[in-house]
Coordinates of C-alpha atoms and ligand atoms in Angstrom, one line a residue:
M1 CA 0.0 0.0 0.0
V2 CA 1.4 3.4 -0.9
S3 CA 0.2 6.5 0.7
R4 CA -1.4 9.2 -1.4
V5 CA -0.2 12.7 -0.7
I6 CA -2.7 15.4 -1.5
P7 CA -0.9 18.8 -1.9
V8 CA -2.2 21.6 0.3
D9 CA -3.2 25.0 -0.9
L10 CA -0.7 27.7 -1.5
F11 CA 0.3 29.2 1.9
D12 CA 2.4 31.8 3.7
L13 CA 3.5 30.6 7.1
V14 CA 5.1 33.0 9.6
I15 CA 6.9 31.3 12.4
F16 CA 7.4 33.6 15.4
G17 CA 10.3 32.1 17.2
G18 CA 11.7 30.8 13.9
T19 CA 15.2 30.6 15.4
G20 CA 14.1 28.7 18.5
D21 CA 14.6 25.1 19.5
L22 CA 11.1 23.9 18.5
A23 CA 11.3 25.5 15.1
R24 CA 14.8 24.1 14.4
R25 CA 14.1 20.6 15.8
K26 CA 10.6 19.9 14.7
I27 CA 8.8 22.6 12.6
L28 CA 11.3 23.3 9.8
P29 CA 12.6 19.7 9.4
G30 CA 8.9 18.6 9.3
L31 CA 8.0 21.1 6.7
F32 CA 11.1 20.0 4.7
R33 CA 9.8 16.4 4.7
R34 CA 6.4 17.7 3.4
Y35 CA 8.3 19.5 0.7
C36 CA 10.1 16.3 -0.3
A37 CA 6.8 14.5 -0.3
E38 CA 5.5 17.1 -2.7
Q39 CA 2.7 18.1 -0.3
M40 CA 4.0 21.6 0.2
P41 CA 3.5 23.8 -2.9
Q42 CA 6.7 25.0 -4.5
E43 CA 5.6 28.7 -4.2
A44 CA 4.6 28.5 -0.5
R45 CA 6.6 30.9 1.7
I46 CA 7.9 30.2 5.2
I47 CA 8.9 33.4 7.1
G48 CA 11.0 33.0 10.2
A49 CA 10.5 35.8 12.6
A50 CA 12.6 36.5 15.8
R51 CA 14.8 39.1 17.3
S52 CA 18.1 37.6 16.1
D53 CA 19.7 39.8 13.5
L54 CA 19.7 37.6 10.4
D55 CA 18.9 38.1 6.8
A56 CA 17.2 35.5 4.6
Q57 CA 20.6 33.9 3.7
G58 CA 21.6 33.7 7.3
Y59 CA 18.3 32.1 8.2
R60 CA 18.5 29.6 5.4
Q61 CA 22.0 28.6 6.6
M62 CA 20.6 28.2 10.1
I63 CA 17.8 25.9 8.9
R64 CA 20.2 24.0 6.6
E65 CA 22.2 23.1 9.7
A66 CA 19.0 22.3 11.7
I67 CA 17.9 19.9 9.0
A68 CA 21.3 18.2 8.9
E69 CA 21.1 17.8 12.7
F70 CA 17.4 17.0 13.3
G71 CA 16.1 16.0 9.9
G72 CA 16.5 12.3 10.5
D73 CA 17.9 10.0 7.8
S74 CA 15.2 10.6 5.2
A75 CA 16.8 10.5 1.8
H76 CA 16.7 13.8 -0.1
S77 CA 18.8 15.4 -2.9
D78 CA 20.8 18.6 -2.7
E79 CA 18.3 20.1 -5.2
Q80 CA 15.4 19.3 -2.9
L81 CA 17.2 21.0 0.1
D82 CA 18.1 24.0 -1.9
G83 CA 14.6 24.3 -3.4
F84 CA 13.1 24.2 0.1
L85 CA 15.5 26.7 1.6
A86 CA 14.8 29.1 -1.3
Q87 CA 11.2 29.2 0.0
L88 CA 12.4 30.6 3.4
E89 CA 12.4 34.3 4.3
Y90 CA 13.3 36.0 7.5
V91 CA 12.2 39.1 9.3
T92 CA 13.9 40.5 12.5
I93 CA 11.1 41.4 14.7
D94 CA 10.4 42.2 18.3
A95 CA 7.1 40.8 19.7
R96 CA 7.1 43.4 22.4
G97 CA 8.1 46.4 20.3
D98 CA 7.7 48.0 16.9
Q99 CA 10.8 46.6 15.2
G100 CA 10.1 44.5 12.1
W101 CA 6.3 44.7 12.0
K102 CA 6.2 47.1 9.1
E103 CA 8.5 44.8 7.1
L104 CA 6.3 41.8 8.0
Q105 CA 3.2 43.7 7.0
A106 CA 4.8 44.5 3.6
M107 CA 5.6 40.9 3.1
M108 CA 2.1 39.7 3.8
A109 CA 0.3 42.6 2.0
G110 CA -2.2 41.6 -0.6
T111 CA -1.6 37.9 -0.2
T112 CA -4.4 35.7 -1.4
R113 CA -2.9 32.6 0.0
V114 CA -3.7 30.7 3.2
E115 CA -2.1 32.9 6.0
A116 CA -0.9 31.1 9.1
Y117 CA 1.1 32.5 12.0
Y118 CA 2.8 30.0 14.3
F119 CA 3.4 31.3 17.8
S120 CA 6.5 29.2 18.6
V121 CA 7.5 31.5 21.4
A122 CA 7.1 31.6 25.2
P123 CA 3.3 31.9 26.1
A124 CA 4.0 35.3 27.7
L125 CA 4.4 36.7 24.2
F126 CA 1.2 35.2 22.7
G127 CA -0.8 38.3 23.6
D128 CA 1.8 40.8 22.4
I129 CA 2.0 39.0 19.0
A130 CA -1.8 38.7 18.6
E131 CA -2.2 42.4 19.4
R132 CA 0.4 43.5 16.9
L133 CA -0.9 41.2 14.2
Q134 CA -4.2 43.1 14.6
K135 CA -2.5 46.5 14.8
W136 CA -0.6 45.9 11.6
G137 CA -3.6 44.6 9.8
M138 CA -2.7 40.9 9.6
A139 CA -5.4 39.5 11.9
D140 CA -8.0 39.4 9.2
V141 CA -10.8 36.7 9.3
D142 CA -8.9 34.3 7.1
A143 CA -5.7 34.3 9.2
R144 CA -5.0 31.3 11.3
I145 CA -2.8 31.2 14.4
V146 CA -1.1 28.2 15.9
V147 CA -0.3 28.3 19.6
E148 CA 2.0 26.0 21.5
K149 CA 1.8 24.5 24.9
P150 CA 1.8 25.3 27.8
F151 CA -1.7 26.9 27.4
G152 CA -1.9 28.5 30.8
R153 CA -0.6 27.1 34.1
D154 CA -4.0 26.9 35.7
L155 CA -7.7 27.7 35.0
A156 CA -7.3 31.4 35.6
T157 CA -4.3 31.9 33.3
A158 CA -5.9 29.7 30.6
K159 CA -9.1 31.7 30.7
A160 CA -7.1 34.9 30.5
L161 CA -5.1 33.6 27.5
N162 CA -8.3 32.4 25.8
A163 CA -9.8 35.9 26.4
T164 CA -6.8 37.7 25.0
L165 CA -6.7 35.6 21.8
A166 CA -10.5 35.9 21.5
T167 CA -10.0 39.7 21.4
Y168 CA -8.3 39.4 18.1
F169 CA -9.3 36.0 16.6
N170 CA -12.4 33.8 16.3
E171 CA -12.2 30.3 17.8
D172 CA -12.2 28.8 14.4
Q173 CA -8.9 30.7 13.6
I174 CA -7.1 29.4 16.7
Y175 CA -5.1 26.1 16.5
R176 CA -4.0 24.9 19.9
I177 CA -1.4 22.3 19.3
D178 CA -1.1 19.1 21.3
H179 CA 1.4 17.1 19.2
Y180 CA 0.1 13.8 20.8
L181 CA -3.0 14.2 18.7
G182 CA -1.0 14.3 15.5
K183 CA 0.4 10.8 16.1
E184 CA -0.6 8.1 13.6
T185 CA -1.7 5.7 16.3
V186 CA -3.8 8.2 18.1
Q187 CA -5.8 8.7 14.9
N188 CA -5.8 4.9 14.4
L189 CA -7.3 4.6 17.9
M190 CA -10.4 6.4 16.5
A191 CA -10.3 4.3 13.4
V192 CA -10.2 1.1 15.4
R193 CA -12.9 2.2 17.8
F194 CA -15.3 3.7 15.3
G195 CA -14.5 1.9 12.1
N196 CA -15.0 -1.7 13.4
M197 CA -18.0 -3.4 14.8
L198 CA -15.8 -5.6 17.0
F199 CA -14.7 -3.3 19.8
E200 CA -17.4 -0.7 20.4
P201 CA -20.0 -3.0 21.9
L202 CA -17.4 -4.1 24.5
W203 CA -16.1 -0.6 25.1
N204 CA -17.8 0.1 28.5
S205 CA -17.8 -0.7 32.2
Q206 CA -19.6 -4.0 31.7
Y207 CA -16.7 -5.5 29.7
V208 CA -13.7 -3.4 30.5
D209 CA -12.0 -4.0 33.9
H210 CA -9.8 -0.9 33.7
I211 CA -7.7 1.2 31.4
Q212 CA -4.1 2.3 31.8
I213 CA -2.4 5.2 30.1
T214 CA 1.4 5.4 30.5
V215 CA 3.7 8.0 29.1
A216 CA 7.2 7.1 30.3
E217 CA 10.4 8.9 29.5
T218 CA 14.0 7.9 30.2
V219 CA 15.3 11.4 30.1
G220 CA 15.4 13.9 32.9
V221 CA 14.5 17.6 32.8
G222 CA 17.6 18.4 30.7
G223 CA 18.0 22.0 29.9
R224 CA 14.4 22.8 30.8
G225 CA 15.0 22.7 34.5
E226 CA 13.9 26.2 35.3
Y227 CA 10.7 25.9 33.4
Y228 CA 9.9 22.4 34.5
D229 CA 10.4 23.1 38.2
K230 CA 7.6 25.7 38.0
S231 CA 5.4 23.3 36.1
G232 CA 5.8 19.6 37.1
A233 CA 4.5 16.4 35.5
M234 CA 0.8 17.2 36.3
R235 CA 0.9 20.5 34.4
D236 CA 3.4 19.5 31.7
M237 CA 2.0 16.1 30.8
V238 CA -1.2 15.1 32.5
Q239 CA -3.4 18.2 32.0
N240 CA -2.7 18.1 28.2
H241 CA -1.2 14.9 26.7
L242 CA -2.6 12.3 29.0
M243 CA -5.9 14.1 29.2
Q244 CA -6.2 14.1 25.4
L245 CA -5.5 10.4 25.2
L246 CA -8.1 9.7 28.0
C247 CA -10.7 11.7 26.0
L248 CA -10.1 9.7 22.8
I249 CA -10.3 6.4 24.6
A250 CA -13.4 7.2 26.6
M251 CA -15.5 9.5 24.4
E252 CA -18.8 8.6 22.9
P253 CA -18.8 8.1 19.1
P254 CA -19.1 11.5 17.5
A255 CA -21.8 11.9 14.9
R256 CA -19.1 12.6 12.3
F257 CA -15.4 13.0 12.1
S258 CA -15.6 16.8 12.1
P259 CA -13.8 19.3 14.4
D260 CA -16.7 20.3 16.7
A261 CA -18.4 16.8 16.7
V262 CA -15.1 15.3 18.0
R263 CA -14.3 18.1 20.4
D264 CA -17.8 18.2 21.8
E265 CA -17.5 14.5 22.8
K266 CA -14.0 15.0 24.3
L267 CA -15.3 17.9 26.3
K268 CA -18.1 15.8 27.8
V269 CA -15.5 13.3 29.0
I270 CA -13.4 15.9 30.8
R271 CA -16.5 17.4 32.4
A272 CA -17.6 13.9 33.6
L273 CA -14.3 13.3 35.4
D274 CA -14.6 12.9 39.2
P275 CA -12.3 14.9 41.4
V276 CA -9.3 12.7 42.3
A277 CA -9.1 11.7 46.0
S278 CA -5.6 12.3 47.6
H279 CA -5.1 8.6 48.3
H280 CA -5.6 8.0 44.5
I281 CA -2.6 10.0 43.4
V282 CA 1.1 9.4 43.8
R283 CA 3.8 12.0 43.1
G284 CA 7.5 11.3 42.7
Q285 CA 10.9 12.9 42.2
Y286 CA 13.7 11.0 40.6
Q287 CA 17.0 10.3 42.4
A288 CA 20.5 10.5 40.9
E289 CA 21.8 7.5 39.0
P290 CA 24.0 5.7 41.5
C291 CA 27.7 5.9 40.5
N292 CA 26.9 8.3 37.7
E293 CA 25.6 11.3 39.5
A294 CA 27.5 13.8 37.4
A295 CA 25.9 12.6 34.1
N296 CA 22.5 11.8 35.6
P297 CA 21.9 14.0 38.7
G298 CA 18.8 13.7 40.8
Y299 CA 15.8 16.0 40.1
R300 CA 16.6 18.6 42.7
T301 CA 20.2 19.0 41.5
A302 CA 19.0 19.1 37.9
V303 CA 16.6 21.9 38.5
D304 CA 19.1 23.6 40.9
N305 CA 16.5 23.7 43.7
P306 CA 17.5 21.6 46.7
R307 CA 14.1 22.0 48.4
S308 CA 12.0 21.6 45.3
R309 CA 8.6 20.0 45.8
T310 CA 7.8 19.7 42.1
E311 CA 6.9 16.2 40.8
S312 CA 8.7 14.5 38.0
F313 CA 6.3 11.6 38.2
V314 CA 2.6 11.3 38.7
A315 CA 0.3 8.2 38.9
L316 CA -3.4 8.6 39.6
R317 CA -6.7 6.8 39.5
A318 CA -9.4 8.7 37.6
E319 CA -13.1 7.8 37.2
I320 CA -15.5 9.1 34.7
S321 CA -19.1 9.4 36.0
N322 CA -21.2 8.6 33.0
W323 CA -23.3 5.6 31.9
R324 CA -20.5 4.1 29.9
W325 CA -17.7 4.2 32.4
A326 CA -19.1 4.5 35.9
G327 CA -17.0 2.3 38.2
T328 CA -14.2 1.7 35.7
P329 CA -10.8 2.9 36.9
F330 CA -8.6 4.8 34.5
Y331 CA -5.0 4.7 35.8
L332 CA -2.7 7.4 34.4
R333 CA 1.0 7.6 34.9
T334 CA 3.8 9.6 33.5
G335 CA 7.4 10.4 34.6
K336 CA 10.9 11.1 33.8
C337 CA 14.1 9.0 34.2
L338 CA 12.0 5.8 34.1
A339 CA 13.1 2.4 33.0
A340 CA 12.0 2.7 29.4
R341 CA 10.6 5.3 26.9
A342 CA 7.1 4.2 26.1
S343 CA 3.7 5.7 25.5
E344 CA 0.9 3.2 25.7
I345 CA -2.8 2.9 26.3
T346 CA -4.0 -0.4 27.6
V347 CA -7.6 -1.6 27.7
V348 CA -7.8 -4.6 30.1
F349 CA -11.1 -6.5 29.5
K350 CA -12.9 -8.4 32.3
D351 CA -12.7 -12.1 33.0
T352 CA -15.1 -14.4 31.1
P353 CA -18.2 -14.9 33.3
H354 CA -17.4 -18.6 33.7
S355 CA -14.4 -20.6 32.8
I356 CA -15.0 -24.1 31.4
F357 CA -11.3 -24.7 31.9
G358 CA -11.2 -24.8 35.6
E359 CA -8.0 -23.7 37.2
D360 CA -7.1 -21.3 34.5
A361 CA -10.2 -19.2 35.2
G362 CA -9.4 -15.5 35.8
R363 CA -5.7 -15.8 34.8
H364 CA -6.4 -14.9 31.2
R365 CA -7.8 -11.6 30.0
N366 CA -8.0 -9.9 26.7
V367 CA -5.8 -6.9 26.6
L368 CA -5.8 -4.3 23.9
S369 CA -2.6 -2.2 23.8
I370 CA -2.3 0.9 21.7
R371 CA 1.3 1.9 21.5
L372 CA 2.2 5.4 20.6
Q373 CA 5.9 5.2 20.9
P374 CA 8.3 3.6 20.1
D375 CA 7.1 1.1 17.5
E376 CA 3.6 2.5 16.9
G377 CA 1.0 -0.2 16.7
I378 CA -1.9 -2.0 18.2
T379 CA -1.8 -5.4 19.9
L380 CA -4.7 -7.5 21.0
G381 CA -3.9 -10.3 23.5
V382 CA -6.1 -13.3 23.0
T383 CA -6.2 -16.6 24.9
I384 CA -5.6 -19.8 23.0
K385 CA -4.7 -23.4 23.8
E386 CA -1.0 -24.0 24.3
P387 CA 0.0 -26.1 21.3
G388 CA 1.1 -29.7 21.8
P389 CA 0.1 -32.6 24.0
G390 CA -0.5 -32.3 27.8
G391 CA -4.1 -31.3 28.0
M392 CA -6.0 -28.1 27.8
R393 CA -3.5 -25.4 28.9
L394 CA -4.3 -21.8 28.0
I395 CA -1.8 -19.2 27.0
D396 CA -2.1 -15.5 25.9
V397 CA -0.7 -14.6 22.6
P398 CA -0.7 -11.2 20.8
L399 CA -2.8 -10.7 17.7
D400 CA -0.4 -8.1 16.4
M401 CA -1.6 -5.2 14.3
S402 CA 1.8 -3.5 14.0
F403 CA 1.6 -1.1 11.1
A404 CA 5.1 -2.0 10.0
E405 CA 4.1 -5.6 9.4
A406 CA 0.6 -5.1 8.0
L407 CA 1.4 -2.2 5.7
K408 CA 4.9 -3.0 4.7
E409 CA 6.7 -0.2 6.5
D410 CA 9.0 0.9 3.7
E411 CA 6.0 1.6 1.5
V412 CA 4.1 3.6 4.0
E413 CA 5.1 7.2 4.4
Q414 CA 6.1 8.0 8.0
V415 CA 4.6 11.3 9.0
D416 CA 5.7 13.1 12.1
A417 CA 3.0 14.6 14.4
Y418 CA 4.1 18.1 13.7
E419 CA 4.1 17.6 9.9
R420 CA 0.6 16.3 10.0
L421 CA -0.7 19.1 12.3
I422 CA 0.9 21.9 10.3
M423 CA -0.6 20.5 7.1
D424 CA -4.0 20.4 8.9
V425 CA -3.6 24.1 9.8
I426 CA -3.1 24.9 6.1
R427 CA -6.1 22.7 5.2
G428 CA -8.2 24.5 7.9
N429 CA -9.0 21.3 9.7
Q430 CA -9.2 21.8 13.5
T431 CA -10.2 18.2 14.4
L432 CA -6.9 17.4 16.0
F433 CA -6.5 20.7 17.9
M434 CA -7.8 21.6 21.3
R435 CA -10.7 24.0 21.6
G436 CA -10.6 26.7 24.3
D437 CA -13.4 25.2 26.4
E438 CA -11.6 21.8 26.4
V439 CA -8.4 23.4 27.7
E440 CA -10.3 25.2 30.4
A441 CA -12.2 22.1 31.5
A442 CA -9.0 20.2 31.8
W443 CA -7.5 22.9 34.0
A444 CA -10.7 22.9 36.1
W445 CA -10.1 19.2 36.9
T446 CA -6.3 19.7 37.4
D447 CA -6.4 22.8 39.6
P448 CA -7.9 21.2 42.8
I449 CA -5.3 18.4 42.6
I450 CA -2.4 20.8 42.6
E451 CA -4.0 23.1 45.2
G452 CA -4.5 20.0 47.4
W453 CA -0.8 19.3 47.3
Q454 CA 0.0 22.9 48.1
A455 CA -2.4 23.0 51.0
R456 CA -1.0 19.7 52.4
N457 CA 2.6 20.7 51.8
D458 CA 2.9 17.4 49.9
V459 CA 6.4 16.2 49.3
P460 CA 6.9 13.9 46.3
K461 CA 8.2 10.4 47.0
P462 CA 11.8 9.7 45.8
Y463 CA 12.2 7.0 43.2
D464 CA 15.2 5.3 41.7
F465 CA 16.7 6.5 38.5
G466 CA 15.7 4.0 35.7
S467 CA 12.9 2.4 37.8
D468 CA 9.1 2.2 37.3
G469 CA 8.6 5.2 39.7
P470 CA 7.8 5.2 43.4
T471 CA 6.7 2.0 45.0
D472 CA 3.5 3.8 46.1
A473 CA 2.5 3.9 42.4
T474 CA 2.8 0.1 42.3
E475 CA 0.7 -0.1 45.5
L476 CA -2.0 2.1 44.0
L477 CA -3.0 -0.7 41.7
R478 CA -1.9 -3.7 43.8
R479 CA -4.3 -2.8 46.6
E480 CA -7.1 -3.1 44.0
G481 CA -5.8 -6.5 42.8
R482 CA -4.3 -5.0 39.6
A483 CA -0.8 -4.3 38.2
W484 CA 0.7 -1.8 35.9
R485 CA 1.7 -3.1 32.5
P486 CA 5.5 -3.4 32.4
V487 CA 7.2 -0.4 30.8
T488 CA 9.4 -1.8 28.0
Ligands
NAP501 P1 13.2 28.8 22.6 O1 14.2 27.8 22.0 O2 13.5 29.6 23.8 O3 12.9 29.8 21.4 C1 12.1 31.0 21.6 C2 12.0 31.7 20.3 O4 11.4 33.0 20.6 C3 13.4 32.1 19.7 O5 13.3 32.0 18.3 C4 13.6 33.5 20.1 O6 14.4 34.1 19.2 C5 12.1 34.0 20.0 N1 11.9 35.2 20.8 C6 12.1 35.4 22.2 N2 11.7 36.6 22.6 C7 11.2 37.3 21.5 C8 10.7 38.5 21.2 N3 10.5 39.5 22.2 N4 10.3 38.8 20.0 C9 10.4 37.9 19.0 N5 10.9 36.7 19.1 C10 11.3 36.4 20.4 O7 11.8 28.1 22.8 P2 11.3 26.7 22.1 O8 11.8 25.6 22.9 O9 11.5 26.8 20.7 O10 9.7 26.8 22.5 C11 8.8 27.7 21.8 C12 7.4 27.4 22.3 O11 7.1 26.1 22.0 C13 7.2 27.6 23.8 O12 5.9 28.0 24.1 C14 7.4 26.2 24.4 O13 6.7 26.0 25.6 C15 6.7 25.4 23.2 N6 7.2 24.0 23.1 C16 8.5 23.7 22.8 C17 8.8 22.4 22.7 C18 10.3 22.0 22.4 O14 10.5 20.8 22.2 N7 11.2 22.9 22.3 C19 7.9 21.4 22.9 C20 6.6 21.7 23.1 C21 6.2 23.0 23.2 P3 15.3 35.4 19.4 O15 16.1 35.2 20.7 O16 16.1 35.4 18.2 O17 14.4 36.5 19.5

């Protein structure tokens, strides 16, 4: 099977923060891959915008180096790279001042193309940029803006940010990125749920014992220590990425695969979430790697805050109070410096009501694993008879739906989440972007949890570098007769 690439309309994309880490690591290399795949029109323009004093040539050189470093090993010719770089422009601009805005206005004047402005800058600058886009006549009704996470740090700041953006743009012009939603498997999750008769009838508390969502990282806070220490795993991961995965796994079938139909259903899930009891949540902080403390320091050293109470790990038990899910636990966990890098959603089905095989009863359960990274794919564990003589012994084997196998990986185009989402912005498709009310509802659920920690002066539990997190997280499931899926 070979994927069909449908070219997008001609566009002008301005990347505020075009010299930054995200632009160089993800956005520009992603756009280059779309160029090589002939999805990006040859006359499209990408305009980097930041304070650095560069001209177009200097910017093209910067992005040439970024593509060499972060572009992966995708084959491309020198002509392709030169052709892509020729589509780049640059404007030196100050988001907080007047410098550069007149030049940008002149570049965008009279364009009849799709106009998109990517805010790849600190959120503190979102309002300044939106205001200046309007002041300089670029916030017309056809313009689209793309905003990065974090979208607020609590409900009040998210509301304020939504209100600021709403002053200048309509909701259907605002694309709030959560790159998890751009992953192939996440979309496949919807295809599996709503494109098959097999799963949906079983997708409820009557047949599902529990659901686990794990996003495990092996890396620490790296160079983001200062930011991370003010944020923590709850704000940085749970409120957005894990919440979005929870929504997709738990939502009702939307009437159609259209932006508001999907986002309405996701919103209902968030609003149906119960508050989380303090004994249903575990926070952790990673310790230094023994004998390698210099390379892998503990969390408090890494963030240069010896008394930090910010969590680098969270595990919690959530419940959704609606007809479909009442009584079914959703266990969420995420953390840094864990044993393996893996993002996985696991649906564990209930035991059969009666086992005709005697002793084996209850030891075998169907498990559907949706793996986001690495090795994207979906696996269904089914119980079969162990082959050979020796009576009726049961074993669980995976019915593997790995995309690589089924679709002959080398013939399937691998599209990174950022590439897909930017192309969706150009197409004007908001289905995989968060709506303002969704973000606010997610904060409304998250805020009391964080406020509870602050009120109790909660101190995160230490956990070993390269482990599965604090032992209390294991206990969270063990006391309910369950276990986390191993992180591999
Ligand atoms: P970064 O490396 O610090 O880059 C910030 C960019 O903003 C630079 O290009 C900087 O360029 C520009 N900038 C700063 N002040 C400016 C001003 N007053 N006017 C115009 N431009 C200004 O940050 P980043 O890592 O790329 O992150 C950008 C956004 O994406 C943030 O909201 C971040 O939370 C989000 N994000 C990043 C990642 C990631 O992997 N990096 C992942 C998810 C979300 P000059 O210094 O040249 O002005």
